[in-house]
Short mmCIF file of C-alpha atoms and ligand atoms in Angstrom, two decimals:
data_model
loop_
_atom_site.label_atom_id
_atom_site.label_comp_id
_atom_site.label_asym_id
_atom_site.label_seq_id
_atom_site.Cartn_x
_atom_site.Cartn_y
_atom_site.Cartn_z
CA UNK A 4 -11.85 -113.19 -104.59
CA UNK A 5 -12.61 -110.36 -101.79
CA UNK A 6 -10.89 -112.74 -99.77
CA UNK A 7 -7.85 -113.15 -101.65
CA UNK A 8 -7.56 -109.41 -101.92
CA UNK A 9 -7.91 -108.67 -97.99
CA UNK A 10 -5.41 -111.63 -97.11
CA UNK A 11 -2.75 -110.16 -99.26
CA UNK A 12 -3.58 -106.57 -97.80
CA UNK A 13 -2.97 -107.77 -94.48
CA UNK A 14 -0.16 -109.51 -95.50
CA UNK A 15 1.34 -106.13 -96.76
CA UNK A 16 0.30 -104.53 -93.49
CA UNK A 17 2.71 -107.06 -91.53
CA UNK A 18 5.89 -106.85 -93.69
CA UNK A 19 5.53 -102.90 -93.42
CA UNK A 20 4.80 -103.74 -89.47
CA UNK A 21 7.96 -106.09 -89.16
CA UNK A 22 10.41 -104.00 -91.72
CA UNK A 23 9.27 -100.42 -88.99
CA UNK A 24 10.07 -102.75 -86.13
CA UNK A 25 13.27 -103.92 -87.66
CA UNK A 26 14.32 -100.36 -88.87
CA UNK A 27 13.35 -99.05 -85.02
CA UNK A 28 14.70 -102.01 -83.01
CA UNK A 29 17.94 -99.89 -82.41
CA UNK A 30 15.79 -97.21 -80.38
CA UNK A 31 13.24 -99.98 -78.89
CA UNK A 32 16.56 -101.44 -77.72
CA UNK A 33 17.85 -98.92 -76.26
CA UNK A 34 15.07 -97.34 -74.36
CA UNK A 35 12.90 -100.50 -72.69
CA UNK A 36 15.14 -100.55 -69.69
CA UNK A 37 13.58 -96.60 -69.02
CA UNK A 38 9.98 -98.75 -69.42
CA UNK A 39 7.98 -100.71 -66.43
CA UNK A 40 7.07 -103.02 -69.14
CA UNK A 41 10.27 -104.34 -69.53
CA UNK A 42 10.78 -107.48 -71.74
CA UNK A 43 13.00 -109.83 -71.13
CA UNK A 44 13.88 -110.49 -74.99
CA UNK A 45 15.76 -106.66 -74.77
CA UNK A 46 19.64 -107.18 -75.17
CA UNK A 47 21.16 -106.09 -71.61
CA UNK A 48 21.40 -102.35 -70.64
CA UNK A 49 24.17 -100.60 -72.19
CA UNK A 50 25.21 -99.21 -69.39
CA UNK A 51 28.09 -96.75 -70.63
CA UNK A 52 25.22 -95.06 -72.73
CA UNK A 53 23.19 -94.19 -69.39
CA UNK A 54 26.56 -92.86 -68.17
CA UNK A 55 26.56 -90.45 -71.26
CA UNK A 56 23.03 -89.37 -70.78
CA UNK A 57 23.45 -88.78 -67.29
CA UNK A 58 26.68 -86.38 -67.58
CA UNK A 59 25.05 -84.42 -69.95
CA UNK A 60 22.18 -83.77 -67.44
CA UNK A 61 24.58 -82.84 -65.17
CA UNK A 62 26.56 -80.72 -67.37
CA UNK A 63 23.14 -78.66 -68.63
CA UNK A 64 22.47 -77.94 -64.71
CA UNK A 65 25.95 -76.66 -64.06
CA UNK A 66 25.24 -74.79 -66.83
CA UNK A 67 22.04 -73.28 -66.20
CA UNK A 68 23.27 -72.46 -62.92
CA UNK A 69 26.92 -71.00 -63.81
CA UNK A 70 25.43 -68.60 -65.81
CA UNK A 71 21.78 -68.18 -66.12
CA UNK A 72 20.68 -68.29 -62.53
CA UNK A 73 23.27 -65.22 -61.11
CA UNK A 74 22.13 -63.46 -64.54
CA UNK A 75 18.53 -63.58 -63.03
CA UNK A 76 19.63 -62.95 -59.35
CA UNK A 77 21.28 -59.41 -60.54
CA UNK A 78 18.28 -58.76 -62.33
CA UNK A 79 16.28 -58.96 -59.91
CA UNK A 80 18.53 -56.73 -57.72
CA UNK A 81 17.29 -53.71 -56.95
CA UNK A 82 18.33 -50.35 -58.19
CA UNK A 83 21.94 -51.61 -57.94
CA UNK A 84 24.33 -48.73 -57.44
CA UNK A 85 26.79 -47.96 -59.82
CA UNK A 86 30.27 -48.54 -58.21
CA UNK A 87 31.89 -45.27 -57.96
CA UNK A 88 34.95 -46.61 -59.43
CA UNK A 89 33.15 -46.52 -63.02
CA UNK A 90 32.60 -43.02 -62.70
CA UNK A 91 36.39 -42.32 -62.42
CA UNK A 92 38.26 -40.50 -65.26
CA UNK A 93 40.18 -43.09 -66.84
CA UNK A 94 43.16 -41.16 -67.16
CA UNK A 95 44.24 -40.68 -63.62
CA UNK A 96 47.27 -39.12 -63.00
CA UNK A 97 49.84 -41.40 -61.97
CA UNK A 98 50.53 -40.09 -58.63
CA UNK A 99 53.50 -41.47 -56.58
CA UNK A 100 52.39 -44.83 -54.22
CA UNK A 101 52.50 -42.44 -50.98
CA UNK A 102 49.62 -40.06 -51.80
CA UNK A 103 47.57 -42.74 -53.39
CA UNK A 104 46.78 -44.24 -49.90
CA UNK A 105 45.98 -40.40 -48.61
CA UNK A 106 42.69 -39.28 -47.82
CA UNK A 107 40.45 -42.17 -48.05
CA UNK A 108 36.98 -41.79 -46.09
CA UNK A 109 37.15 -43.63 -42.50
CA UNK A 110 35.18 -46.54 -42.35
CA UNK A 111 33.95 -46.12 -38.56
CA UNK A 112 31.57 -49.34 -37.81
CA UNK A 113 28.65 -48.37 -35.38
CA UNK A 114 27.72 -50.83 -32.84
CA UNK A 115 24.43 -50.73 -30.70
CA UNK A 116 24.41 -51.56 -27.01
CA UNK A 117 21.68 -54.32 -26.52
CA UNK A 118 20.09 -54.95 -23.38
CA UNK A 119 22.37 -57.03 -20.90
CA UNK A 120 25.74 -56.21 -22.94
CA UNK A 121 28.65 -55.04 -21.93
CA UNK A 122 31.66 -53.30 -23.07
CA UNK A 123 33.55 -56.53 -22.92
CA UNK A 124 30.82 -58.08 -24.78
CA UNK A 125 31.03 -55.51 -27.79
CA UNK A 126 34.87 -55.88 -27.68
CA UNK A 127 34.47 -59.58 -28.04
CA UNK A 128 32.19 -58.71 -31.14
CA UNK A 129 34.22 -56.82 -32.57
CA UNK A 130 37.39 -59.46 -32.60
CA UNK A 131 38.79 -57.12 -30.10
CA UNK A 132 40.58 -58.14 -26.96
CA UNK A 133 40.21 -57.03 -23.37
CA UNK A 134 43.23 -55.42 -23.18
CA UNK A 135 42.03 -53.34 -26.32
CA UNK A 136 39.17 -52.29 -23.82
CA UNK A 137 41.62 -51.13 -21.15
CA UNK A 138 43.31 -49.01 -23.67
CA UNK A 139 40.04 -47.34 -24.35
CA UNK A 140 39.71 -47.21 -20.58
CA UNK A 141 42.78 -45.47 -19.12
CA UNK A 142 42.50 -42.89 -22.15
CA UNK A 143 39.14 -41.81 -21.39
CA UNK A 144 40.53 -42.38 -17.85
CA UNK A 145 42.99 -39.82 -18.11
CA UNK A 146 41.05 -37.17 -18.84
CA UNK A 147 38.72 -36.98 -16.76
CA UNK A 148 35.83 -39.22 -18.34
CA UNK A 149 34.23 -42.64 -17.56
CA UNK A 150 32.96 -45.34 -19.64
CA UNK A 151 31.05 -47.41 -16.74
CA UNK A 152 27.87 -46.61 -17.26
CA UNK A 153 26.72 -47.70 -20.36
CA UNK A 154 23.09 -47.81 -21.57
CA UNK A 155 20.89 -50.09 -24.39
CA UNK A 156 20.88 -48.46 -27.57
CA UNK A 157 23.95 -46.23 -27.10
CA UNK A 158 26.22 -46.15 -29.81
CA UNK A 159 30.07 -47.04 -30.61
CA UNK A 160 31.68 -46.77 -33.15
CA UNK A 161 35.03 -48.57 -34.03
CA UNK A 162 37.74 -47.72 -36.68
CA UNK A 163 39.61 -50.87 -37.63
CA UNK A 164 42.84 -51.33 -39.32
CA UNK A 165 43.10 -53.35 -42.34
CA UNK A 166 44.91 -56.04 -40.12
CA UNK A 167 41.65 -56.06 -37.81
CA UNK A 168 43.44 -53.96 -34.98
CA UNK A 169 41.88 -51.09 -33.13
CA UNK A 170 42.81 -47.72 -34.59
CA UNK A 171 39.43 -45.53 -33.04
CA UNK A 172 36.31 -45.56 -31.01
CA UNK A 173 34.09 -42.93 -30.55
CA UNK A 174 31.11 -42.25 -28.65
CA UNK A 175 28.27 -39.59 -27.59
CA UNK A 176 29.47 -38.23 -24.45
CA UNK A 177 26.99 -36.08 -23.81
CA UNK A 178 23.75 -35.11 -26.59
CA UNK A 179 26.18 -31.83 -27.61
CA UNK A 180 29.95 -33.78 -27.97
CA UNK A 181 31.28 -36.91 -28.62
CA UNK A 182 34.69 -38.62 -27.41
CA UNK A 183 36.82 -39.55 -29.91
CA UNK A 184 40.12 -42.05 -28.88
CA UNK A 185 42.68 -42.70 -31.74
CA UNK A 186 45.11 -45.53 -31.46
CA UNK A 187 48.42 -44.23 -33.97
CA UNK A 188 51.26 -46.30 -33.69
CA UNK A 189 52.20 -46.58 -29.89
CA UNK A 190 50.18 -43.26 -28.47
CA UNK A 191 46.68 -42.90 -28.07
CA UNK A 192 44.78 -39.99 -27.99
CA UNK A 193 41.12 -38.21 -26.68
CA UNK A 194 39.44 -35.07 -28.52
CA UNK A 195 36.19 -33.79 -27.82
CA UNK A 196 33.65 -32.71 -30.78
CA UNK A 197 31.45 -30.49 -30.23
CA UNK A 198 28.00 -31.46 -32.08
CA UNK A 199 25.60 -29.22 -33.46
CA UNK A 200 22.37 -29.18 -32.35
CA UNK A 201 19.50 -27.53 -34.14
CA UNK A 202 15.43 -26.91 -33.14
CA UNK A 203 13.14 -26.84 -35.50
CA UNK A 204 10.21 -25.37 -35.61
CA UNK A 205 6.98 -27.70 -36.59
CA UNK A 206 3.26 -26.71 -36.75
CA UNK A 207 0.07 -29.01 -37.28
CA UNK A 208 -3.43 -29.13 -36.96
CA UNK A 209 -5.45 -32.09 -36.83
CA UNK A 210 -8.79 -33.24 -36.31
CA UNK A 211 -10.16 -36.25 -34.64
CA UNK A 212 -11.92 -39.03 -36.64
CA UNK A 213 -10.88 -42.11 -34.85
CA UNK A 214 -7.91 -41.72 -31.98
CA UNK A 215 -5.96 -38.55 -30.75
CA UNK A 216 -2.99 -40.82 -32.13
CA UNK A 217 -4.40 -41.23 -35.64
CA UNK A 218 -5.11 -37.60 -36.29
CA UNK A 219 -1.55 -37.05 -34.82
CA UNK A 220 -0.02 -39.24 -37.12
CA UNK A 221 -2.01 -37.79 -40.17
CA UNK A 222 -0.91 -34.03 -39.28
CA UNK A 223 2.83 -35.46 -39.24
CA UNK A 224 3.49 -35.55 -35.18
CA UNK A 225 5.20 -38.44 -33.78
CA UNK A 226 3.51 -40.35 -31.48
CA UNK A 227 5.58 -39.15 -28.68
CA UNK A 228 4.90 -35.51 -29.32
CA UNK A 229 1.20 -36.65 -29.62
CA UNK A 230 1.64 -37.59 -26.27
CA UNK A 231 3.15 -34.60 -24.74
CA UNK A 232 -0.13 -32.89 -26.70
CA UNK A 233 -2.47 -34.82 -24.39
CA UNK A 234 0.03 -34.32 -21.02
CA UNK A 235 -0.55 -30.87 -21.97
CA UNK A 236 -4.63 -31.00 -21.97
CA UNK A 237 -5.22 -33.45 -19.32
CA UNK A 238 -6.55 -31.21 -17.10
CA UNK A 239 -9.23 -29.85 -18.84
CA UNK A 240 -9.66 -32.90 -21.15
CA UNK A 241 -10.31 -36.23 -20.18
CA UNK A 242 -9.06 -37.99 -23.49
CA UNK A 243 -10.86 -41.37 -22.76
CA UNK A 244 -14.29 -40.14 -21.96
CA UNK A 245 -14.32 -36.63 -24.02
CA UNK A 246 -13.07 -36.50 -26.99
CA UNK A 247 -15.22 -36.15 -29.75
CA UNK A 248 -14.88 -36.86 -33.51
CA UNK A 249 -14.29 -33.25 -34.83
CA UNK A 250 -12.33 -31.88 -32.08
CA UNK A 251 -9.29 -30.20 -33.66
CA UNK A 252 -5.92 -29.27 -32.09
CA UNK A 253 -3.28 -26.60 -33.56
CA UNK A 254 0.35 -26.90 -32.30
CA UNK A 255 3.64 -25.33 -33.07
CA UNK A 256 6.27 -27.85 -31.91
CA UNK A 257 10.09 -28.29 -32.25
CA UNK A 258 11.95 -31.16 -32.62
CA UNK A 259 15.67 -31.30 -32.32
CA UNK A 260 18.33 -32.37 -35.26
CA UNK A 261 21.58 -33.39 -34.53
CA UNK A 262 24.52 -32.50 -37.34
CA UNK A 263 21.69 -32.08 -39.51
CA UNK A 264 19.27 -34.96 -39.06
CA UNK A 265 16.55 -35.67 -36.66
CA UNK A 266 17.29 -36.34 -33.05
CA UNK A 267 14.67 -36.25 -30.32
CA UNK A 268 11.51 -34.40 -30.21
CA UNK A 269 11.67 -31.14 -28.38
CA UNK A 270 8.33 -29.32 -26.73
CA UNK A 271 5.29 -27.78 -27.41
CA UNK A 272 5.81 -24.20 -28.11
CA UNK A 273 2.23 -23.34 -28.41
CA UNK A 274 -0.83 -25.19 -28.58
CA UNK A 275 -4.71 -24.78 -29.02
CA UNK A 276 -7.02 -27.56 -28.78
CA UNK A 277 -10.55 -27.71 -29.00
CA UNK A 278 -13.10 -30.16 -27.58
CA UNK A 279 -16.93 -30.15 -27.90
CA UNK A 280 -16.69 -26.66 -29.16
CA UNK A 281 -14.42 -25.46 -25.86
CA UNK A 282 -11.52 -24.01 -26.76
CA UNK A 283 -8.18 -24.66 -24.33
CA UNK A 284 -4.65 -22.75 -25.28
CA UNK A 285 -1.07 -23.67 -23.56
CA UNK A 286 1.42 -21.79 -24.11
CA UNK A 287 5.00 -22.01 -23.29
CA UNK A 288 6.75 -19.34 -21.27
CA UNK A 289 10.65 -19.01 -19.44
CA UNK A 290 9.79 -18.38 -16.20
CA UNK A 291 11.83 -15.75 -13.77
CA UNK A 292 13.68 -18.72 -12.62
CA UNK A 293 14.82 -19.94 -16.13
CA UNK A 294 12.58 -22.76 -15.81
CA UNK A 295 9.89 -23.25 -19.13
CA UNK A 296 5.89 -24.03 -18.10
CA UNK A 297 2.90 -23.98 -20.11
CA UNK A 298 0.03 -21.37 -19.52
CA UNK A 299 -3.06 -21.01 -20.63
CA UNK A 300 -3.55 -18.03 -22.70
CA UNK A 301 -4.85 -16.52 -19.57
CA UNK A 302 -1.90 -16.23 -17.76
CA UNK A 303 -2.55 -19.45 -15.37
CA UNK A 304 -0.80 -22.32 -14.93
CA UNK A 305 -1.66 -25.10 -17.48
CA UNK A 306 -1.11 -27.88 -14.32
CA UNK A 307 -4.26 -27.87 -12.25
CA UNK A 308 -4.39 -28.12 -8.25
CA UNK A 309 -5.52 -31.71 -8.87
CA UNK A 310 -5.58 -34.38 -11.56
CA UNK A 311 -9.24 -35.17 -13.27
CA UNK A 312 -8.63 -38.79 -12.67
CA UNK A 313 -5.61 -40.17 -10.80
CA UNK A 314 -5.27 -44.14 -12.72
CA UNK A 315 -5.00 -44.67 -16.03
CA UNK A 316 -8.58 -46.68 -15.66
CA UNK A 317 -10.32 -49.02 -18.87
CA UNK A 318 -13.83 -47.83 -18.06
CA UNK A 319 -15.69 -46.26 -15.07
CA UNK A 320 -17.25 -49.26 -13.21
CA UNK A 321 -19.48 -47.14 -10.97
CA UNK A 322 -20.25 -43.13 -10.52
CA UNK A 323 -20.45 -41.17 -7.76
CA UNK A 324 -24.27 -41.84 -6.51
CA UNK A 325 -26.25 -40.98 -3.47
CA UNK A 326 -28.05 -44.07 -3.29
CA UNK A 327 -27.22 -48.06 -5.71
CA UNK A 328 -27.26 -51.39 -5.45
CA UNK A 329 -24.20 -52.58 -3.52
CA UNK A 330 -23.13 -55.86 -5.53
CA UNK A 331 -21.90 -57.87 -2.71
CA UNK A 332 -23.85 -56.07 0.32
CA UNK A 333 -26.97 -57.06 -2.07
CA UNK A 334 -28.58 -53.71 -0.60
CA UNK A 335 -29.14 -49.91 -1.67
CA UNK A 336 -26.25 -48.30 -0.70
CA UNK A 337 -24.68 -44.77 -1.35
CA UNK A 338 -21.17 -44.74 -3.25
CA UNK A 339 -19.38 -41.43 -2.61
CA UNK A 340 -16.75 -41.96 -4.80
CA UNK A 341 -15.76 -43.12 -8.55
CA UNK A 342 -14.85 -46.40 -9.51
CA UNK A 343 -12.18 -46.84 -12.20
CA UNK A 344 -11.81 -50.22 -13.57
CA UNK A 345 -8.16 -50.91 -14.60
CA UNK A 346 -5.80 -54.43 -14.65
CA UNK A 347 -4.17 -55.13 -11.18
CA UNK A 348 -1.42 -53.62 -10.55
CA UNK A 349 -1.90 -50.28 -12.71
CA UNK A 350 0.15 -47.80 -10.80
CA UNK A 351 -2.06 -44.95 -8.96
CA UNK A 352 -0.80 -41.41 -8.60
CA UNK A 353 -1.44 -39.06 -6.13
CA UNK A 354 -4.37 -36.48 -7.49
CA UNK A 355 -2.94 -33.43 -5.75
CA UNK A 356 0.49 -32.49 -3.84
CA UNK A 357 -0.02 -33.46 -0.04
CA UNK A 358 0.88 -35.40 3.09
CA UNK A 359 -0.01 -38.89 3.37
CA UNK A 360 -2.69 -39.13 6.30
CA UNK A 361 -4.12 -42.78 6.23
CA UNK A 362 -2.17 -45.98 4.85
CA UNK A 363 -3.35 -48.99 6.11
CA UNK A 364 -6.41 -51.24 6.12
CA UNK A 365 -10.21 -49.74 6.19
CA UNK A 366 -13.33 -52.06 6.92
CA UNK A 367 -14.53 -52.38 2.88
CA UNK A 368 -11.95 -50.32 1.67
CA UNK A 369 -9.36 -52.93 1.76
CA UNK A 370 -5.95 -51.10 1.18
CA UNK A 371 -6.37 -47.41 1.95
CA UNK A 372 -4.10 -44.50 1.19
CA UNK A 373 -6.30 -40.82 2.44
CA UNK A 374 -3.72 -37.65 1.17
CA UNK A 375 -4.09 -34.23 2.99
CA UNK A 376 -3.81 -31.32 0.26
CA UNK A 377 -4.89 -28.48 2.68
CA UNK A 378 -6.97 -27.31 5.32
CA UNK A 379 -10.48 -28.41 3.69
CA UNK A 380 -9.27 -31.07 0.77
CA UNK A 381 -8.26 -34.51 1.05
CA UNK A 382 -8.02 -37.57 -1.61
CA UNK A 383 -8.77 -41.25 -0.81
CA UNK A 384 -7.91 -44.40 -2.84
CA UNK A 385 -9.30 -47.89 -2.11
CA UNK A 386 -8.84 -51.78 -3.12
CA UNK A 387 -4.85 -51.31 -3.50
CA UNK A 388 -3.12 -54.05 -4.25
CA UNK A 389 -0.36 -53.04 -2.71
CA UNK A 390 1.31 -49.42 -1.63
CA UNK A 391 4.54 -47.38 -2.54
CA UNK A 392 6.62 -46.67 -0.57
CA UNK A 393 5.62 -43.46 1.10
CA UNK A 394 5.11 -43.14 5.14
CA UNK A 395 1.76 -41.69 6.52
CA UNK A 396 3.03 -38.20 7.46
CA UNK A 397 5.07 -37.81 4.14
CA UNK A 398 4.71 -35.17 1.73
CA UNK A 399 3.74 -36.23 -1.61
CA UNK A 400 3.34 -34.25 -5.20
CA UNK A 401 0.91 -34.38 -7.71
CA UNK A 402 1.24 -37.08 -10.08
CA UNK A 403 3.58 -39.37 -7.67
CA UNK A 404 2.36 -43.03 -8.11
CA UNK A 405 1.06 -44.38 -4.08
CA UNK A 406 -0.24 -47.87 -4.72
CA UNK A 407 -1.22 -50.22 -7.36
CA UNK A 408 -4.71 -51.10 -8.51
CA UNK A 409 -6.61 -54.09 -6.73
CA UNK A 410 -9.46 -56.01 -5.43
CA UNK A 411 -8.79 -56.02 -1.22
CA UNK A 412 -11.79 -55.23 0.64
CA UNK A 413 -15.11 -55.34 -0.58
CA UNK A 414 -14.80 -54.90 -4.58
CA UNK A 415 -15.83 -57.99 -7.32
CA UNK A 416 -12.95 -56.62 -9.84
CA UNK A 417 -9.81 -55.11 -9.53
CA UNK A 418 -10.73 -51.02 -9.66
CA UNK A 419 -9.63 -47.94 -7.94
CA UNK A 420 -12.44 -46.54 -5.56
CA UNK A 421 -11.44 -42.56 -5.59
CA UNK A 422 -12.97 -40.00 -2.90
CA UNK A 423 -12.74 -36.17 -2.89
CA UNK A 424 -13.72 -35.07 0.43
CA UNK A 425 -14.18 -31.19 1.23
CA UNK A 426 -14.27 -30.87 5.16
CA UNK A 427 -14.22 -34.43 5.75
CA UNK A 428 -17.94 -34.58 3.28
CA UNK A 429 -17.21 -36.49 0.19
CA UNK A 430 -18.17 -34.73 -3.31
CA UNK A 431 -18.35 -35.65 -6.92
CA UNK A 432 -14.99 -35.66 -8.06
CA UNK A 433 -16.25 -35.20 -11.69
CA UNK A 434 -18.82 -32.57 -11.09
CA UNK A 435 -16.50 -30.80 -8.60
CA UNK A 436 -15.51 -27.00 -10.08
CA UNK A 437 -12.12 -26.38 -7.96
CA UNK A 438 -10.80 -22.63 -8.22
CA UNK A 439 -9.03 -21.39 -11.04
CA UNK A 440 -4.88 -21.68 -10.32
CA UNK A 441 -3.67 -17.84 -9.58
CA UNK A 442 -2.25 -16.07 -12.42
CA UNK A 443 1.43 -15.13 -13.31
CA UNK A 444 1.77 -11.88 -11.35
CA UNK A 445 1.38 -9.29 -13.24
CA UNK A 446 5.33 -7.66 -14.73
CA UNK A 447 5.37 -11.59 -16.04
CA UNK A 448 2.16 -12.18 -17.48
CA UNK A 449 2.68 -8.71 -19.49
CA UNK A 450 5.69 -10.08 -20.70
CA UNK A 451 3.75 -13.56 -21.48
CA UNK A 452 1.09 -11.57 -23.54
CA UNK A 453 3.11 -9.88 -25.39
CA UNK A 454 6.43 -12.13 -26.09
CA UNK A 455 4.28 -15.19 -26.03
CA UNK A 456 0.69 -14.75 -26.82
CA UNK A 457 0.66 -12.60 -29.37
CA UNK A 458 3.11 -13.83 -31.62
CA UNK A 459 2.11 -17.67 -31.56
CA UNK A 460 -1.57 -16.77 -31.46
CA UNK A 461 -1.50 -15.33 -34.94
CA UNK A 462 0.77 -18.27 -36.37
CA UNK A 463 -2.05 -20.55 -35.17
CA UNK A 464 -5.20 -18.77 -36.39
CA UNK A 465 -3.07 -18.25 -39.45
CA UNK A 466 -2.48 -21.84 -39.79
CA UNK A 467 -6.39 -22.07 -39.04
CA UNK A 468 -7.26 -19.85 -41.73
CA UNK A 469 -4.94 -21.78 -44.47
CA UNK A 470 -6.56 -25.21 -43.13
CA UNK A 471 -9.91 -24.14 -43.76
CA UNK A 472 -9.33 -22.21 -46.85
CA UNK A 473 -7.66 -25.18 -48.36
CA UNK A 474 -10.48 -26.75 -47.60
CA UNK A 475 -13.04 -24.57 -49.42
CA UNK A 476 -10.37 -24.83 -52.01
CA UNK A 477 -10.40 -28.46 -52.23
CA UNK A 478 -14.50 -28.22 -52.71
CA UNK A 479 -17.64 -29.72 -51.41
CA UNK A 480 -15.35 -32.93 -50.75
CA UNK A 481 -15.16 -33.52 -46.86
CA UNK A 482 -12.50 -35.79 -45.50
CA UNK A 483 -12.76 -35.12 -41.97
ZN1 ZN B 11 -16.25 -47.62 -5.15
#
């Protein structure tokens, strides 16, 4: 009987199974073709279905990318600006056709000289033809001017018409005016503008935790003007070797703006820098002859009789010792001078102004350049790679590169070997204390102490003061 009853059960079960596959068949039909388990029993694909599906894919992406995808692009914009045309009044009066054309802003289109262009080249790039150029050419011709030597990163701009023909070009004649050339109708003409340039005034004080540079760029200075800092001080400071974290430096500076907007950094119009607790001051002053140098708050010349070290060097390879062991001798040996380890080929400037007394080759010395600065002081400079171009018997001024680092002679790395004789003896060039430059005489250096000193010395102890009472304002906190 319990058989009976399950055979009939089943029996349900495979009616309901065959009626599901018979009410389905349309869909099993259609879709087996999609399956890898394709039977054969299927009626063929119906192919113009397929063609129906597919369109409508098609269709959705068009869709999706008609409108939804440049819907998301703007949205991701950023900030877009409103066009100024919205902000209009609508109800603008309906002026005749001739003034609506009137004063429209020029669009002048500034072009960059890159290195190895010419002005043919930026024609060319602008769609503009060569005899375009000798328009430009005989104009600025005419009165006077030249266009032949131009430089990377100078600047032209162009005024086009809406046809694509030339209608202006202007450029910086000089850092004060600018040439402008018009092109109207037949006639061209040239004016001159006059530009305004503006100094003004900076001041910052740093202090060093890392790199000159670093605290430079933290009190606002650009690195250039950092570097004019350290031209300033290298006389008294040897930035690779001396400078300590917590040295601080004050400076009033200028820079100079151009029609309102920065142009080139100017000079240091007072400075105070302090290393390893020693205070140094430069201060700029017009001399009698109109010319600007830096003094120390002294009255003497900022620029030393001689440089502290003559090659911008990586590290000092060897001091200045009575007695060591000579690497490639492989024997105790004195070494009078200094060696300064630096790449081949780093330029090497004369220490002190002087005639050229020795250039040639010397026994161990290699390539050998020996300056005369006066009676009792001379300079010599070993292992060149090469010289400049100076003659034994020339004169020479301080600073004025004289050969390139090397390894000739007897030397296991490229390095400068550096001498300072007295009477022929050579001396420590680090240890040596050479005499203080003369003063500005004295009608000048009254004039310096009280037009120059006095005034910029109290703007930098006042800046002083405000550093380190902001400082005890901003607590116990200590960020440098
Ligand atoms: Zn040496």
């Amino acid at each position: 009987m319990g058989e009976g009853r399950q055979g009939a059960r089943q029996a349900r079960k495979r009616a309901i199974r065959r009626k599901a596959q018979h009410r389905h068949s349309h869909f099993y039909e259609r879709c087996t073709h999609w399956s890898f388990s394709h039977s054969g029993e299927v009626e063929p694909i119906r192919w113009h279905r397929e063609r129906w599906i597919l369109a409508g894919t098609a269709l959705l992406i068009t869709l999706l990318s008609g409108f939804i995808l440049p819907a998301w692009a703007s949205a991701m914009r950023p900030d877009p600006v409103a066009p100024a045309h919205a902000l209009l009044p609508l109800a603008l009066p309906k002026a005749p056709t001739a003034s609506m054309q009137a004063p429209t802003v020029e669009d002048w289109h500034i072009v960059q000289v890159q290195p190895g262009q010419t002005l043919s080249d930026i024609f060319q790039s602008q769609g503009l033809s060569l005899t375009d150029l000798q328009h430009v050419m005989d104009t600025v011709g005419k009165a006077g001017g030249s266009l032949h030597n131009i430089r990377p990163h100078q600047e032209f701009d162009f005024l086009l018409g809406a046809d694509g023909s030339l209608r202006g070009i202007r450029f910086d004649k000089d850092d004060a005016s600018r040439a402008v050339v018009r092109f109207d109708e037949s006639k061209s003409t040239l004016t001159m503008e006059t530009r305004d340039l503006e100094q003004r005034e900076h001041m910052a004080h740093g202090t060093i935790n890392s790199s000159l540079y670093a605290a430079g760029a933290q009190a606002g200075m650009s690195p250039a003007m950092v570097g004019k800092l350290a031209e300033l001080f290298k006389y008294d400071v040897d930035f690779v070797q001396d400078l300590r974290v917590g040295d601080s430096f004050t400076v009033v500076y200028n820079d100079v703006y151009r029609d309102g907007s920065y142009f080139a950094e100017g000079d240091i119009v007072a400075a105070e820098f302090v290393n390893q607790g020693q205070r140094y001051t430069a201060y700029r002053f017009k001399k009698e002859d109109g010319s600007y140098g830096w003094f120390s708050e002294d009255g003497r010349p900022i620029q030393k009789s001689f440089l502290r070290i003559p090659v911008d060097f990586t590290r000092i390879s060897s001091q200045f010792s009575v007695a060591r062991f000579h690497p490639i001798l492989g024997r105790m040996r004195a070494h009078k001078g200094v060696d300064y380890a630096a790449p081949t080929g780093t330029p090497i400037h004369a220490a002190g102004d002087g005639v050229i007394k020795f250039k040639g080759w010397m026994n161990g010395y290699g390539n050998f350049v020996v300056i005369q600065h006066n009676g009792s002081i001379s300079t010599a400079y070993g292992h060149m790679s090469r010289f400049g171009s100076e003659r034994i018997g020339q004169h020479v001024s301080q600073g004025q590169v004289i050969g390139y680092v090397g390894m000739t002679g007897l030397a296991t790395g490229p390095h400068l070997h550096y001498e300072f004789r007295v009477d022929g003896a050579q001396r420590d060039p680090q240890k040596m204390t050479l005499p203080k430059p003369e003063p500005l005489p004295a009608v000048q250096l009254a004039r310096f102490k009280q037009q120059v000193v006095q005034p910029q010395l109290a703007r930098l102890k006042a800046l002083d003061a405000n550093i380190k009472l902001a400082r005890l304002g901003s607590g116990a906190r200590s960020d440098d």
